[in-house]
Amino acid sequence: MAASGGTRAIVAALLANAGIAIAKFIGWLITGSSSMLAEAVHSVADTSNQGLLLLGGRTARRAATAVHPFGYGRDRYFYSFVVALLLFTLGSVFALYEGIHKLESHEPLTSPIVAVVILVVAIGLETFSFRTAIVESRPLKGDGTWWQFIRQAKVPELPVVLLEDLGALVGLILALFGVGLTVLTGDAVWDAIGTICIGVLLGVIAIILIIEMKSLLIGEGAAPQVLSDIVSALESGDVQRVIHIKTQYLGPEEMLVAAKIALAPGLPLEGVASEIDAAEARVRERVPDARIIYLEPDLDRAALTG
């Protein structure tokens, strides 16, 4: 569900951004608006980003090899990190440069009504893309806030598309604000200010994504509630307690679980093996993402000496 939902959101964003980018470039050629040019480059960056997300989803499905025995699930994190870098360089830095340049040159706009029409249509298309991302993300979000979803989600594509679409919508409103005030006042400085605001907005979003994707790339463990479920599933039958446990996501839907478990004293070898198999089955039933499980049997020496 997460993978298919992410793909639908990515495809919707890709199609919307590709069409919007063409329209914005046409608008920039006609009007000379720096806000329109910044938004056009932003849309090109977003379109490229969606292509990279689709590529990451495809390469992550490769089978494990001797060199990468745990598979390629983190490819999705890597490409999402590259997306954040592209959003910062192509989107934010270019918009800031163009806005400062326009602020210094005071170049007037021509046929600004064309820019207004294109921006209004683009807002409609981006709203559709943003709504698709929200619909696909809501089942994974659960009862938490959207900010918690962005911070805690292990599926990278949906938070990336959500923030990109949000940035695109707000950026379009800022561009409309800049062009509109330029038309009303006759002063092109407002178009430049709108462009600079777009650059700052994209920079903030890119930095948030860079921080989150870096954390996933390094390796995140299970959330407290998920970890509690794993421990609860392990501590049953002849497993007296979990001595210690470590978890790490190898991909959005694949978790590694390694734990030392205290078994009841006196179990024969066959009983130890049977209890480990049963414990693994209980964990996978409770937490399906726990696909790779290593359990080390031991005795509860603290209880024995106590």
PDB file of C-alpha atoms in Angstrom:
ATOM      1  CA  MET A   1       0.000   0.000   0.000  1.00  0.00           C
ATOM      2  CA  ALA A   2       2.777   2.446   0.870  1.00  0.00           C
ATOM      3  CA  ALA A   3       4.729   1.748  -2.308  1.00  0.00           C
ATOM      4  CA  SER A   4       1.736   1.958  -4.640  1.00  0.00           C
ATOM      5  CA  GLY A   5       0.407   5.054  -2.886  1.00  0.00           C
ATOM      6  CA  GLY A   6       3.775   6.737  -3.162  1.00  0.00           C
ATOM      7  CA  THR A   7       3.973   5.913  -6.866  1.00  0.00           C
ATOM      8  CA  ARG A   8       0.527   7.407  -7.549  1.00  0.00           C
ATOM      9  CA  ALA A   9       1.466  10.600  -5.739  1.00  0.00           C
ATOM     10  CA  ILE A  10       4.786  10.821  -7.611  1.00  0.00           C
ATOM     11  CA  VAL A  11       3.201  10.276 -11.046  1.00  0.00           C
ATOM     12  CA  ALA A  12       0.488  12.872 -10.339  1.00  0.00           C
ATOM     13  CA  ALA A  13       3.152  15.388  -9.267  1.00  0.00           C
ATOM     14  CA  LEU A  14       5.372  14.587 -12.275  1.00  0.00           C
ATOM     15  CA  LEU A  15       2.601  15.129 -14.819  1.00  0.00           C
ATOM     16  CA  ALA A  16       1.414  18.318 -13.140  1.00  0.00           C
ATOM     17  CA  ASN A  17       4.903  19.796 -12.823  1.00  0.00           C
ATOM     18  CA  ALA A  18       5.938  18.935 -16.389  1.00  0.00           C
ATOM     19  CA  GLY A  19       2.925  20.766 -17.825  1.00  0.00           C
ATOM     20  CA  ILE A  20       3.315  23.672 -15.415  1.00  0.00           C
ATOM     21  CA  ALA A  21       7.023  24.059 -16.215  1.00  0.00           C
ATOM     22  CA  ILE A  22       6.297  24.451 -19.947  1.00  0.00           C
ATOM     23  CA  ALA A  23       3.551  27.000 -19.261  1.00  0.00           C
ATOM     24  CA  LYS A  24       5.774  28.990 -16.887  1.00  0.00           C
ATOM     25  CA  PHE A  25       8.657  29.151 -19.361  1.00  0.00           C
ATOM     26  CA  ILE A  26       6.261  30.443 -22.011  1.00  0.00           C
ATOM     27  CA  GLY A  27       4.988  32.996 -19.506  1.00  0.00           C
ATOM     28  CA  TRP A  28       8.526  34.097 -18.656  1.00  0.00           C
ATOM     29  CA  LEU A  29       9.439  34.520 -22.347  1.00  0.00           C
ATOM     30  CA  ILE A  30       6.382  36.732 -22.845  1.00  0.00           C
ATOM     31  CA  THR A  31       6.514  38.769 -19.623  1.00  0.00           C
ATOM     32  CA  GLY A  32      10.155  38.760 -18.513  1.00  0.00           C
ATOM     33  CA  SER A  33       8.971  38.147 -14.922  1.00  0.00           C
ATOM     34  CA  SER A  34      11.724  36.897 -12.608  1.00  0.00           C
ATOM     35  CA  SER A  35       9.072  35.307 -10.380  1.00  0.00           C
ATOM     36  CA  MET A  36       7.826  33.370 -13.382  1.00  0.00           C
ATOM     37  CA  LEU A  37      11.366  32.277 -14.312  1.00  0.00           C
ATOM     38  CA  ALA A  38      12.100  31.198 -10.738  1.00  0.00           C
ATOM     39  CA  GLU A  39       8.852  29.208 -10.657  1.00  0.00           C
ATOM     40  CA  ALA A  40       9.656  27.648 -14.056  1.00  0.00           C
ATOM     41  CA  VAL A  41      13.053  26.455 -12.824  1.00  0.00           C
ATOM     42  CA  HIS A  42      11.350  25.272  -9.630  1.00  0.00           C
ATOM     43  CA  SER A  43       8.921  23.184 -11.700  1.00  0.00           C
ATOM     44  CA  VAL A  44      11.781  21.731 -13.761  1.00  0.00           C
ATOM     45  CA  ALA A  45      13.537  20.769 -10.529  1.00  0.00           C
ATOM     46  CA  ASP A  46      10.337  19.196  -9.186  1.00  0.00           C
ATOM     47  CA  THR A  47       9.785  17.244 -12.426  1.00  0.00           C
ATOM     48  CA  SER A  48      13.363  15.944 -12.287  1.00  0.00           C
ATOM     49  CA  ASN A  49      12.884  15.103  -8.634  1.00  0.00           C
ATOM     50  CA  GLN A  50       9.815  12.977  -9.313  1.00  0.00           C
ATOM     51  CA  GLY A  51      11.790  11.112 -11.986  1.00  0.00           C
ATOM     52  CA  LEU A  52      14.530  10.436  -9.444  1.00  0.00           C
ATOM     53  CA  LEU A  53      11.992   9.170  -6.887  1.00  0.00           C
ATOM     54  CA  LEU A  54      10.582   6.731  -9.439  1.00  0.00           C
ATOM     55  CA  LEU A  55      14.115   5.601 -10.292  1.00  0.00           C
ATOM     56  CA  GLY A  56      14.898   5.066  -6.603  1.00  0.00           C
ATOM     57  CA  GLY A  57      11.755   2.984  -6.155  1.00  0.00           C
ATOM     58  CA  ARG A  58      12.771   0.808  -9.085  1.00  0.00           C
ATOM     59  CA  THR A  59      16.423   0.274  -8.106  1.00  0.00           C
ATOM     60  CA  ALA A  60      15.424  -0.487  -4.492  1.00  0.00           C
ATOM     61  CA  ARG A  61      13.626  -3.623  -5.705  1.00  0.00           C
ATOM     62  CA  ARG A  62      16.851  -5.277  -6.855  1.00  0.00           C
ATOM     63  CA  ALA A  63      17.636  -8.615  -5.257  1.00  0.00           C
ATOM     64  CA  ALA A  64      20.273  -8.834  -2.537  1.00  0.00           C
ATOM     65  CA  THR A  65      23.822  -9.684  -3.612  1.00  0.00           C
ATOM     66  CA  ALA A  66      27.012 -10.826  -1.906  1.00  0.00           C
ATOM     67  CA  VAL A  67      28.203  -7.215  -1.863  1.00  0.00           C
ATOM     68  CA  HIS A  68      24.851  -5.929  -0.540  1.00  0.00           C
ATOM     69  CA  PRO A  69      23.462  -8.879   1.443  1.00  0.00           C
ATOM     70  CA  PHE A  70      20.650  -6.809   2.960  1.00  0.00           C
ATOM     71  CA  GLY A  71      19.428  -5.606  -0.439  1.00  0.00           C
ATOM     72  CA  TYR A  72      19.031  -2.143  -1.914  1.00  0.00           C
ATOM     73  CA  GLY A  73      16.086  -0.775   0.066  1.00  0.00           C
ATOM     74  CA  ARG A  74      18.020   2.328   1.070  1.00  0.00           C
ATOM     75  CA  ASP A  75      18.249   3.399  -2.577  1.00  0.00           C
ATOM     76  CA  ARG A  76      14.912   5.103  -1.952  1.00  0.00           C
ATOM     77  CA  TYR A  77      16.490   7.129   0.845  1.00  0.00           C
ATOM     78  CA  PHE A  78      19.509   8.001  -1.315  1.00  0.00           C
ATOM     79  CA  TYR A  79      17.475   9.294  -4.236  1.00  0.00           C
ATOM     80  CA  SER A  80      15.206  11.238  -1.878  1.00  0.00           C
ATOM     81  CA  PHE A  81      18.342  12.863  -0.437  1.00  0.00           C
ATOM     82  CA  VAL A  82      19.473  13.790  -3.953  1.00  0.00           C
ATOM     83  CA  VAL A  83      16.003  15.285  -4.549  1.00  0.00           C
ATOM     84  CA  ALA A  84      16.443  17.523  -1.503  1.00  0.00           C
ATOM     85  CA  LEU A  85      19.832  18.693  -2.781  1.00  0.00           C
ATOM     86  CA  LEU A  86      18.406  19.468  -6.226  1.00  0.00           C
ATOM     87  CA  LEU A  87      15.510  21.379  -4.686  1.00  0.00           C
ATOM     88  CA  PHE A  88      18.023  23.488  -2.773  1.00  0.00           C
ATOM     89  CA  THR A  89      20.424  24.156  -5.665  1.00  0.00           C
ATOM     90  CA  LEU A  90      18.105  24.367  -8.679  1.00  0.00           C
ATOM     91  CA  GLY A  91      15.148  25.821  -6.811  1.00  0.00           C
ATOM     92  CA  SER A  92      16.273  27.917  -3.876  1.00  0.00           C
ATOM     93  CA  VAL A  93      19.701  29.174  -4.954  1.00  0.00           C
ATOM     94  CA  PHE A  94      18.540  30.040  -8.491  1.00  0.00           C
ATOM     95  CA  ALA A  95      15.463  31.892  -7.214  1.00  0.00           C
ATOM     96  CA  LEU A  96      17.563  33.915  -4.772  1.00  0.00           C
ATOM     97  CA  TYR A  97      20.061  34.768  -7.525  1.00  0.00           C
ATOM     98  CA  GLU A  98      17.337  35.760  -9.973  1.00  0.00           C
ATOM     99  CA  GLY A  99      15.488  37.826  -7.366  1.00  0.00           C
ATOM    100  CA  ILE A 100      18.595  39.768  -6.346  1.00  0.00           C
ATOM    101  CA  HIS A 101      19.492  40.319 -10.016  1.00  0.00           C
ATOM    102  CA  LYS A 102      15.997  41.640 -10.750  1.00  0.00           C
ATOM    103  CA  LEU A 103      16.138  43.844  -7.648  1.00  0.00           C
ATOM    104  CA  GLU A 104      19.268  45.496  -9.027  1.00  0.00           C
ATOM    105  CA  SER A 105      18.176  45.798 -12.680  1.00  0.00           C
ATOM    106  CA  HIS A 106      14.516  46.943 -12.226  1.00  0.00           C
ATOM    107  CA  GLU A 107      13.521  45.360 -15.541  1.00  0.00           C
ATOM    108  CA  PRO A 108       9.820  46.056 -16.304  1.00  0.00           C
ATOM    109  CA  LEU A 109       7.235  43.351 -17.057  1.00  0.00           C
ATOM    110  CA  THR A 110       5.508  42.989 -20.416  1.00  0.00           C
ATOM    111  CA  SER A 111       2.019  41.489 -20.783  1.00  0.00           C
ATOM    112  CA  PRO A 112       1.776  40.676 -17.056  1.00  0.00           C
ATOM    113  CA  ILE A 113      -1.803  39.426 -17.483  1.00  0.00           C
ATOM    114  CA  VAL A 114      -0.321  36.361 -19.228  1.00  0.00           C
ATOM    115  CA  ALA A 115       1.717  35.594 -16.116  1.00  0.00           C
ATOM    116  CA  VAL A 116      -1.360  35.998 -13.906  1.00  0.00           C
ATOM    117  CA  VAL A 117      -3.409  33.567 -16.018  1.00  0.00           C
ATOM    118  CA  ILE A 118      -0.619  30.971 -16.101  1.00  0.00           C
ATOM    119  CA  LEU A 119      -0.079  31.229 -12.347  1.00  0.00           C
ATOM    120  CA  VAL A 120      -3.793  30.803 -11.607  1.00  0.00           C
ATOM    121  CA  VAL A 121      -3.973  27.686 -13.826  1.00  0.00           C
ATOM    122  CA  ALA A 122      -0.788  26.350 -12.229  1.00  0.00           C
ATOM    123  CA  ILE A 123      -2.287  26.805  -8.764  1.00  0.00           C
ATOM    124  CA  GLY A 124      -5.218  24.636  -9.828  1.00  0.00           C
ATOM    125  CA  LEU A 125      -2.927  21.871 -11.149  1.00  0.00           C
ATOM    126  CA  GLU A 126      -0.675  21.976  -8.088  1.00  0.00           C
ATOM    127  CA  THR A 127      -3.739  21.794  -5.841  1.00  0.00           C
ATOM    128  CA  PHE A 128      -4.731  18.553  -7.598  1.00  0.00           C
ATOM    129  CA  SER A 129      -1.218  17.133  -7.121  1.00  0.00           C
ATOM    130  CA  PHE A 130      -1.109  18.218  -3.468  1.00  0.00           C
ATOM    131  CA  ARG A 131      -4.526  16.688  -2.803  1.00  0.00           C
ATOM    132  CA  THR A 132      -3.369  13.377  -4.313  1.00  0.00           C
ATOM    133  CA  ALA A 133      -0.335  13.344  -2.032  1.00  0.00           C
ATOM    134  CA  ILE A 134      -2.523  14.065   1.021  1.00  0.00           C
ATOM    135  CA  VAL A 135      -4.984  11.283   0.139  1.00  0.00           C
ATOM    136  CA  GLU A 136      -2.179   8.745  -0.345  1.00  0.00           C
ATOM    137  CA  SER A 137      -0.376   9.825   2.852  1.00  0.00           C
ATOM    138  CA  ARG A 138      -3.370   9.914   5.210  1.00  0.00           C
ATOM    139  CA  PRO A 139      -3.521   6.114   5.865  1.00  0.00           C
ATOM    140  CA  LEU A 140       0.162   6.137   6.852  1.00  0.00           C
ATOM    141  CA  LYS A 141      -0.183   9.318   8.909  1.00  0.00           C
ATOM    142  CA  GLY A 142      -2.708   7.764  11.268  1.00  0.00           C
ATOM    143  CA  ASP A 143      -3.686   9.899  14.241  1.00  0.00           C
ATOM    144  CA  GLY A 144      -0.459  11.925  14.299  1.00  0.00           C
ATOM    145  CA  THR A 145       0.009  15.422  12.929  1.00  0.00           C
ATOM    146  CA  TRP A 146       1.347  16.096   9.446  1.00  0.00           C
ATOM    147  CA  TRP A 147       4.579  17.383  10.969  1.00  0.00           C
ATOM    148  CA  GLN A 148       4.961  14.126  12.916  1.00  0.00           C
ATOM    149  CA  PHE A 149       4.349  12.200   9.702  1.00  0.00           C
ATOM    150  CA  ILE A 150       7.102  14.117   7.892  1.00  0.00           C
ATOM    151  CA  ARG A 151       9.512  13.615  10.805  1.00  0.00           C
ATOM    152  CA  GLN A 152       8.738   9.938  11.479  1.00  0.00           C
ATOM    153  CA  ALA A 153       7.727   8.426   8.123  1.00  0.00           C
ATOM    154  CA  LYS A 154      10.011   5.663   6.876  1.00  0.00           C
ATOM    155  CA  VAL A 155       8.532   5.886   3.349  1.00  0.00           C
ATOM    156  CA  PRO A 156      10.528   8.823   1.933  1.00  0.00           C
ATOM    157  CA  GLU A 157       8.583   9.566  -1.251  1.00  0.00           C
ATOM    158  CA  LEU A 158       5.349  10.767   0.333  1.00  0.00           C
ATOM    159  CA  PRO A 159       6.916  13.354   2.686  1.00  0.00           C
ATOM    160  CA  VAL A 160       9.091  14.575  -0.192  1.00  0.00           C
ATOM    161  CA  VAL A 161       6.127  14.981  -2.568  1.00  0.00           C
ATOM    162  CA  LEU A 162       4.010  16.554   0.185  1.00  0.00           C
ATOM    163  CA  LEU A 163       6.612  19.209   0.972  1.00  0.00           C
ATOM    164  CA  GLU A 164       7.413  19.788  -2.703  1.00  0.00           C
ATOM    165  CA  ASP A 165       3.743  20.313  -3.553  1.00  0.00           C
ATOM    166  CA  LEU A 166       3.236  22.554  -0.530  1.00  0.00           C
ATOM    167  CA  GLY A 167       6.286  24.586  -1.538  1.00  0.00           C
ATOM    168  CA  ALA A 168       5.028  24.783  -5.119  1.00  0.00           C
ATOM    169  CA  LEU A 169       1.601  26.027  -4.024  1.00  0.00           C
ATOM    170  CA  VAL A 170       2.969  28.669  -1.676  1.00  0.00           C
ATOM    171  CA  GLY A 171       5.586  29.616  -4.277  1.00  0.00           C
ATOM    172  CA  LEU A 172       2.888  30.152  -6.893  1.00  0.00           C
ATOM    173  CA  ILE A 173       0.967  32.365  -4.479  1.00  0.00           C
ATOM    174  CA  LEU A 174       4.145  34.365  -3.806  1.00  0.00           C
ATOM    175  CA  ALA A 175       4.777  34.698  -7.537  1.00  0.00           C
ATOM    176  CA  LEU A 176       1.173  35.838  -8.059  1.00  0.00           C
ATOM    177  CA  PHE A 177       1.651  38.300  -5.213  1.00  0.00           C
ATOM    178  CA  GLY A 178       4.823  39.704  -6.801  1.00  0.00           C
ATOM    179  CA  VAL A 179       3.389  39.987 -10.301  1.00  0.00           C
ATOM    180  CA  GLY A 180       0.083  41.399  -9.028  1.00  0.00           C
ATOM    181  CA  LEU A 181       1.714  44.138  -6.966  1.00  0.00           C
ATOM    182  CA  THR A 182       4.001  44.955  -9.892  1.00  0.00           C
ATOM    183  CA  VAL A 183       0.929  45.446 -12.101  1.00  0.00           C
ATOM    184  CA  LEU A 184      -0.847  47.568  -9.473  1.00  0.00           C
ATOM    185  CA  THR A 185       2.126  49.763  -8.566  1.00  0.00           C
ATOM    186  CA  GLY A 186       4.098  49.723 -11.799  1.00  0.00           C
ATOM    187  CA  ASP A 187       7.215  48.930  -9.758  1.00  0.00           C
ATOM    188  CA  ALA A 188       9.077  45.745 -10.734  1.00  0.00           C
ATOM    189  CA  VAL A 189      10.691  45.597  -7.304  1.00  0.00           C
ATOM    190  CA  TRP A 190       7.674  43.589  -6.082  1.00  0.00           C
ATOM    191  CA  ASP A 191       8.344  40.907  -8.685  1.00  0.00           C
ATOM    192  CA  ALA A 192      11.923  40.691  -7.385  1.00  0.00           C
ATOM    193  CA  ILE A 193      10.756  40.487  -3.765  1.00  0.00           C
ATOM    194  CA  GLY A 194       8.332  37.697  -4.680  1.00  0.00           C
ATOM    195  CA  THR A 195      11.207  35.804  -6.315  1.00  0.00           C
ATOM    196  CA  ILE A 196      13.434  36.176  -3.246  1.00  0.00           C
ATOM    197  CA  CYS A 197      10.599  34.933  -1.015  1.00  0.00           C
ATOM    198  CA  ILE A 198      10.262  31.859  -3.250  1.00  0.00           C
ATOM    199  CA  GLY A 199      13.987  31.196  -2.855  1.00  0.00           C
ATOM    200  CA  VAL A 200      13.806  31.421   0.944  1.00  0.00           C
ATOM    201  CA  LEU A 201      10.742  29.143   1.023  1.00  0.00           C
ATOM    202  CA  LEU A 202      12.387  26.471  -1.124  1.00  0.00           C
ATOM    203  CA  GLY A 203      15.567  26.700   0.938  1.00  0.00           C
ATOM    204  CA  VAL A 204      13.679  26.007   4.176  1.00  0.00           C
ATOM    205  CA  ILE A 205      11.832  23.036   2.658  1.00  0.00           C
ATOM    206  CA  ALA A 206      15.036  21.637   1.153  1.00  0.00           C
ATOM    207  CA  ILE A 207      16.891  21.868   4.482  1.00  0.00           C
ATOM    208  CA  ILE A 208      14.051  20.032   6.281  1.00  0.00           C
ATOM    209  CA  LEU A 209      14.181  17.257   3.665  1.00  0.00           C
ATOM    210  CA  ILE A 210      17.983  17.048   3.772  1.00  0.00           C
ATOM    211  CA  ILE A 211      17.921  16.596   7.565  1.00  0.00           C
ATOM    212  CA  GLU A 212      15.203  13.922   7.435  1.00  0.00           C
ATOM    213  CA  MET A 213      16.701  11.959   4.525  1.00  0.00           C
ATOM    214  CA  LYS A 214      20.174  12.071   6.102  1.00  0.00           C
ATOM    215  CA  SER A 215      18.719  10.515   9.246  1.00  0.00           C
ATOM    216  CA  LEU A 216      17.113   7.718   7.226  1.00  0.00           C
ATOM    217  CA  LEU A 217      20.304   7.117   5.238  1.00  0.00           C
ATOM    218  CA  ILE A 218      22.375   6.761   8.406  1.00  0.00           C
ATOM    219  CA  GLY A 219      19.828   4.296   9.749  1.00  0.00           C
ATOM    220  CA  GLU A 220      16.815   4.795  12.005  1.00  0.00           C
ATOM    221  CA  GLY A 221      15.456   2.331  14.517  1.00  0.00           C
ATOM    222  CA  ALA A 222      11.859   1.414  15.242  1.00  0.00           C
ATOM    223  CA  ALA A 223       9.563   3.991  16.806  1.00  0.00           C
ATOM    224  CA  PRO A 224       8.929   3.498  20.554  1.00  0.00           C
ATOM    225  CA  GLN A 225       5.482   1.950  20.035  1.00  0.00           C
ATOM    226  CA  VAL A 226       6.770  -0.424  17.340  1.00  0.00           C
ATOM    227  CA  LEU A 227       9.726  -1.398  19.543  1.00  0.00           C
ATOM    228  CA  SER A 228       7.325  -2.067  22.414  1.00  0.00           C
ATOM    229  CA  ASP A 229       5.250  -4.327  20.142  1.00  0.00           C
ATOM    230  CA  ILE A 230       8.357  -6.289  19.149  1.00  0.00           C
ATOM    231  CA  VAL A 231       9.459  -6.780  22.751  1.00  0.00           C
ATOM    232  CA  SER A 232       5.929  -7.784  23.751  1.00  0.00           C
ATOM    233  CA  ALA A 233       5.799 -10.340  20.939  1.00  0.00           C
ATOM    234  CA  LEU A 234       9.170 -11.789  21.938  1.00  0.00           C
ATOM    235  CA  GLU A 235       8.383 -12.123  25.641  1.00  0.00           C
ATOM    236  CA  SER A 236       6.044 -15.072  25.475  1.00  0.00           C
ATOM    237  CA  GLY A 237       6.246 -18.832  25.894  1.00  0.00           C
ATOM    238  CA  ASP A 238       9.685 -19.873  27.150  1.00  0.00           C
ATOM    239  CA  VAL A 239      11.190 -16.425  26.470  1.00  0.00           C
ATOM    240  CA  GLN A 240      11.454 -14.930  29.946  1.00  0.00           C
ATOM    241  CA  ARG A 241      12.559 -11.463  28.877  1.00  0.00           C
ATOM    242  CA  VAL A 242      14.444  -9.485  26.254  1.00  0.00           C
ATOM    243  CA  ILE A 243      17.907  -8.728  27.628  1.00  0.00           C
ATOM    244  CA  HIS A 244      18.692  -6.151  24.963  1.00  0.00           C
ATOM    245  CA  ILE A 245      17.484  -5.340  21.447  1.00  0.00           C
ATOM    246  CA  LYS A 246      18.516  -3.236  18.453  1.00  0.00           C
ATOM    247  CA  THR A 247      16.478  -2.405  15.356  1.00  0.00           C
ATOM    248  CA  GLN A 248      17.217  -0.620  12.105  1.00  0.00           C
ATOM    249  CA  TYR A 249      15.274   0.081   8.926  1.00  0.00           C
ATOM    250  CA  LEU A 250      17.050  -1.343   5.873  1.00  0.00           C
ATOM    251  CA  GLY A 251      14.376   0.202   3.672  1.00  0.00           C
ATOM    252  CA  PRO A 252      10.931   1.779   4.058  1.00  0.00           C
ATOM    253  CA  GLU A 253       9.219  -1.591   4.594  1.00  0.00           C
ATOM    254  CA  GLU A 254      12.113  -3.749   5.813  1.00  0.00           C
ATOM    255  CA  MET A 255      13.423  -3.760   9.383  1.00  0.00           C
ATOM    256  CA  LEU A 256      16.349  -5.609  10.902  1.00  0.00           C
ATOM    257  CA  VAL A 257      15.781  -6.884  14.466  1.00  0.00           C
ATOM    258  CA  ALA A 258      18.646  -8.218  16.591  1.00  0.00           C
ATOM    259  CA  ALA A 259      17.991  -9.246  20.197  1.00  0.00           C
ATOM    260  CA  LYS A 260      19.416 -11.284  23.032  1.00  0.00           C
ATOM    261  CA  ILE A 261      16.616 -13.175  24.732  1.00  0.00           C
ATOM    262  CA  ALA A 262      16.575 -15.004  28.061  1.00  0.00           C
ATOM    263  CA  LEU A 263      15.122 -18.503  27.735  1.00  0.00           C
ATOM    264  CA  ALA A 264      13.875 -20.774  30.475  1.00  0.00           C
ATOM    265  CA  PRO A 265      16.740 -22.825  32.014  1.00  0.00           C
ATOM    266  CA  GLY A 266      17.041 -26.473  31.096  1.00  0.00           C
ATOM    267  CA  LEU A 267      15.622 -26.293  27.571  1.00  0.00           C
ATOM    268  CA  PRO A 268      17.115 -28.913  25.218  1.00  0.00           C
ATOM    269  CA  LEU A 269      18.711 -27.800  21.951  1.00  0.00           C
ATOM    270  CA  GLU A 270      15.581 -28.734  20.022  1.00  0.00           C
ATOM    271  CA  GLY A 271      13.504 -26.654  22.442  1.00  0.00           C
ATOM    272  CA  VAL A 272      15.785 -23.634  22.037  1.00  0.00           C
ATOM    273  CA  ALA A 273      15.537 -23.821  18.244  1.00  0.00           C
ATOM    274  CA  SER A 274      11.762 -24.287  18.388  1.00  0.00           C
ATOM    275  CA  GLU A 275      11.315 -21.346  20.768  1.00  0.00           C
ATOM    276  CA  ILE A 276      13.439 -19.052  18.571  1.00  0.00           C
ATOM    277  CA  ASP A 277      11.376 -19.993  15.514  1.00  0.00           C
ATOM    278  CA  ALA A 278       8.156 -19.321  17.438  1.00  0.00           C
ATOM    279  CA  ALA A 279       9.437 -15.964  18.701  1.00  0.00           C
ATOM    280  CA  GLU A 280      10.372 -14.866  15.163  1.00  0.00           C
ATOM    281  CA  ALA A 281       6.929 -15.865  13.903  1.00  0.00           C
ATOM    282  CA  ARG A 282       5.231 -13.851  16.663  1.00  0.00           C
ATOM    283  CA  VAL A 283       7.274 -10.742  15.827  1.00  0.00           C
ATOM    284  CA  ARG A 284       6.576 -10.976  12.089  1.00  0.00           C
ATOM    285  CA  GLU A 285       2.879 -11.391  12.771  1.00  0.00           C
ATOM    286  CA  ARG A 286       2.796  -8.337  15.053  1.00  0.00           C
ATOM    287  CA  VAL A 287       5.212  -6.170  12.993  1.00  0.00           C
ATOM    288  CA  PRO A 288       5.251  -7.232   9.300  1.00  0.00           C
ATOM    289  CA  ASP A 289       8.132  -4.844   8.527  1.00  0.00           C
ATOM    290  CA  ALA A 290      10.403  -6.958  10.775  1.00  0.00           C
ATOM    291  CA  ARG A 291      11.614  -9.188   7.971  1.00  0.00           C
ATOM    292  CA  ILE A 292      15.170  -9.967   9.096  1.00  0.00           C
ATOM    293  CA  ILE A 293      15.410 -11.216  12.683  1.00  0.00           C
ATOM    294  CA  TYR A 294      18.472 -12.484  14.556  1.00  0.00           C
ATOM    295  CA  LEU A 295      17.867 -13.838  18.059  1.00  0.00           C
ATOM    296  CA  GLU A 296      20.650 -14.862  20.453  1.00  0.00           C
ATOM    297  CA  PRO A 297      19.479 -17.211  23.224  1.00  0.00           C
ATOM    298  CA  ASP A 298      20.857 -16.740  26.713  1.00  0.00           C
ATOM    299  CA  LEU A 299      20.009 -17.270  30.376  1.00  0.00           C
ATOM    300  CA  ASP A 300      18.596 -14.594  32.659  1.00  0.00           C
ATOM    301  CA  ARG A 301      21.690 -14.549  34.894  1.00  0.00           C
ATOM    302  CA  ALA A 302      20.386 -11.623  36.906  1.00  0.00           C
ATOM    303  CA  ALA A 303      17.358 -13.657  37.942  1.00  0.00           C
ATOM    304  CA  LEU A 304      19.465 -16.780  38.615  1.00  0.00           C
ATOM    305  CA  THR A 305      21.952 -14.981  40.862  1.00  0.00           C
ATOM    306  CA  GLY A 306      19.194 -12.969  42.529  1.00  0.00           C
TER     307      GLY A 306
END
